[in-house]
C-alpha atoms as one frame of an Amber mdcrd trajectory, in Angstrom:
protein
 131.548   9.371 110.209 133.793  12.389 109.689 134.141  13.845 106.194 137.610
  12.402 105.666 136.915   8.993 107.195 136.238   5.874 105.139 134.620   2.565
 106.089 137.738   0.482 106.631 135.739  -2.762 106.809 133.806  -2.287 103.563
 133.700  -5.112 101.079 134.369  -2.465  98.399 137.894  -2.168  99.823 138.346
  -5.927 100.129 137.053  -6.392 103.661 135.962  -9.888 104.652 134.263 -11.672
 107.535 136.649 -14.504 108.368 134.597 -16.425 110.916 131.667 -16.223 113.310
 130.501 -18.214 116.288 127.115 -18.800 114.643 125.068 -17.585 111.660 121.923
 -19.691 111.892 119.476 -17.018 110.700 121.597 -14.417 108.908 124.947 -14.796
 107.150 127.982 -13.122 108.679 129.008 -11.646 105.306 125.992  -9.325 105.427
 127.784  -7.240 108.058 130.035  -5.500 105.529 127.797  -5.355 102.457 127.851
  -1.831 100.948 124.674   0.182 101.252 121.847   0.183 103.754 119.907  -2.995
 104.589 117.299  -3.469 101.892 115.065  -6.423 102.814 111.827  -5.255 104.490
 110.893  -6.912 107.787 108.313  -9.680 107.469 109.821 -11.164 104.291 109.777
 -14.944 104.546 111.362 -17.822 102.654 111.393 -21.578 103.045 113.617 -21.373
 106.136 111.715 -18.602 107.887 112.192 -14.841 107.909 114.849 -13.531 105.519
 117.073 -11.003 107.261 119.568  -8.578 105.757 122.197  -8.925 108.459 124.036
 -11.329 110.733 121.732 -13.168 113.136 122.585 -15.970 115.548 120.412 -18.534
 117.324 119.308 -18.051 120.911 121.874 -19.317 123.397 119.440 -21.462 125.387
 121.238 -23.846 127.700 124.632 -22.559 126.613 125.205 -20.656 129.837 126.716
 -17.175 129.968 128.568 -16.099 126.874 128.290 -14.187 123.632 128.446 -14.537
 119.872 131.229 -13.039 117.809 132.268 -12.233 114.238 135.854 -11.719 113.092
 136.438  -9.124 110.344 139.555  -8.451 108.296 139.575  -4.777 107.370 139.742
  -4.021 103.673 142.174  -1.224 104.485 144.158  -1.044 107.690 144.043   2.229
 109.571 143.319   4.320 112.640 139.720   3.741 113.759 137.711   6.789 114.816
 134.225   5.332 115.333 132.183   2.148 114.996 128.545   1.884 113.902 126.709
  -1.250 115.063 123.635  -0.930 112.852 120.549  -2.883 113.986 118.219  -1.649
 111.224 115.089  -3.867 110.957 116.033  -5.834 114.076 113.406  -4.730 116.591
 112.887  -7.565 119.083 115.784  -9.813 118.158 118.855  -7.579 118.444 121.603
  -8.142 121.066 121.257  -6.383 124.403 124.888  -5.238 124.180 127.878  -5.252
 121.851 131.617  -4.731 122.138 134.417  -4.282 119.607 138.078  -5.287 119.839
 140.900  -4.780 117.321 144.374  -6.113 116.591 147.214  -5.630 114.117 148.443
  -8.647 112.166 149.472  -7.883 108.584 148.939 -10.321 105.755 146.208 -12.925
 105.709 146.274 -14.742 109.066 143.722 -17.468 109.739 141.158 -17.155 112.550
 143.209 -19.594 114.629 146.355 -17.502 114.146 144.481 -14.384 115.248 143.436
 -16.127 118.456 147.026 -17.078 119.332 148.226 -15.925 122.778 150.822 -13.575
 121.303 148.214 -11.523 119.416 147.233  -8.445 121.438 143.574  -7.439 121.125
 142.654  -3.924 122.239 139.177  -3.094 123.523 137.860  -0.224 121.398 134.237
  -0.377 122.586 133.437  -1.998 125.956 130.179  -3.968 126.303 127.614  -1.241
 125.609 123.796  -1.212 125.320 122.272  -1.325 121.849 119.044   0.172 120.514
 116.938  -1.803 118.080 116.346  -0.650 114.497 118.966   2.073 114.926 122.518
   3.189 114.185 124.502   2.621 117.379 127.591   4.795 116.837 130.457   4.566
 119.310 133.426   6.979 119.141 136.851   5.375 119.352 139.829   7.150 120.884
 142.854   5.228 119.668 145.977   6.131 117.712 147.153   2.645 116.739 146.866
   1.150 113.261 144.623  -1.926 113.134 144.026  -4.677 110.560 141.235  -6.753
 112.145 138.222  -6.203 114.407 136.105  -8.593 116.447 132.440  -7.757 117.011
 130.836  -9.404 120.049 127.059  -9.633 120.568 125.753 -10.213 124.107 124.247
 -12.737 124.358 122.923 -13.309 120.799 120.687 -11.785 118.129 120.854  -9.835
 114.888 123.032  -6.980 113.636 122.449  -5.600 110.141 125.742  -3.849 109.383
 129.111  -3.076 110.945 130.789   0.139 109.801 134.346   0.839 110.959 135.119
   4.490 110.231 138.703   5.651 110.187 141.742   6.972 108.367 143.649   4.588
 106.106 147.183   3.690 107.157 148.519   1.118 104.709 151.030  -1.583 105.639
 154.351   0.299 105.362 156.208  -2.767 104.095 153.669  -3.863 101.508 154.988
  -1.735  98.655 158.699  -1.669  99.431 160.518  -0.993  96.164 157.271  -0.764
  94.161 155.230   2.066  92.721 151.685   2.573  93.935 148.546   4.504  93.055
 148.768   7.477  95.416 145.124   8.447  94.835 143.668   5.005  95.681 141.500
   4.973  98.789 143.149   1.755 100.030 146.482   3.620 100.066 145.117   6.642
 101.904 143.702   8.684  99.009 140.703  10.914  99.730 138.200  13.040  97.874
 138.191  16.342  99.763 135.886  18.419  97.554 133.892  18.294  94.326 131.657
  20.551  92.290 128.699  18.150  92.191 127.597  14.674  93.307 124.017  14.683
  92.057 123.946  11.074  90.824 126.887   9.453  92.583 129.728  10.339  94.929
 133.154  11.222  93.467 134.730   8.845  95.997 133.812   6.092  93.514 136.714
   7.308  91.364 139.333   5.920  93.749 137.773   2.597  94.760 139.743  -0.593
  93.976 139.323  -2.395  90.679 137.480  -1.501  87.460 133.884  -0.275  87.536
 131.388  -3.000  86.608 128.845  -0.549  85.247 128.271   3.208  84.940 126.636
   3.344  88.367 130.018   2.669  89.960 131.530   5.907  88.686 131.153   9.628
  89.403 128.243  11.274  87.615 127.130  14.887  87.894 123.959  16.643  86.775
 124.053  18.111  83.258 125.146  21.698  82.928 123.079  24.068  80.836 125.463
  26.993  81.134 129.198  27.563  81.140 131.825  26.057  83.358 132.860  22.498
  84.141 132.750  19.948  86.942 135.784  19.099  89.057 137.008  16.962  91.922
 139.946  17.510  94.291 141.891  14.427  95.437
């Protein structure tokens, strides 16, 4: 991810997983959870191994095909790269993955997104994946997108989906209204700061109020002169 890119799909920005073809072993919502996967492999519950990711059943007898998950981006924008993270999935990750994107503002349903008039662009063609790894694919596109579709061939587990890019908000969303020009969901960025010892200054411009002090910007304590600063 480039310095000025943000994860457009992040739940912190309001991203959501609208639907998936299957989520028998791992819930689809795990794809956009902030932070790295945190459940160690070999952790079991009453239904089998607990996975920190999206995992589908094996497609035995289903013939050729693939599984898919449909994501509404928390912030629309120009996508620069996609990370299909298979952390902790070693023998049960998909052989390949692809990513498509479309632009439909508002809150369309999964059925509306699959309508014939909706144009889906292929950002990442079916590409081999490595297990327990960050599979980063550069994207060369200039269009603004609101939704992505992740396809797993033929099935398996993916821990996280990160959609890096530059925010381009819906131009008609704030017609006649004022807006927070620093907010990340409106295109605001932290370009430089004096210190990020405890937490990143990008927390300052995330949506909504902080739930606790860990969701703010905290620097190390100074024992001399000067002050800390952040440039937005």
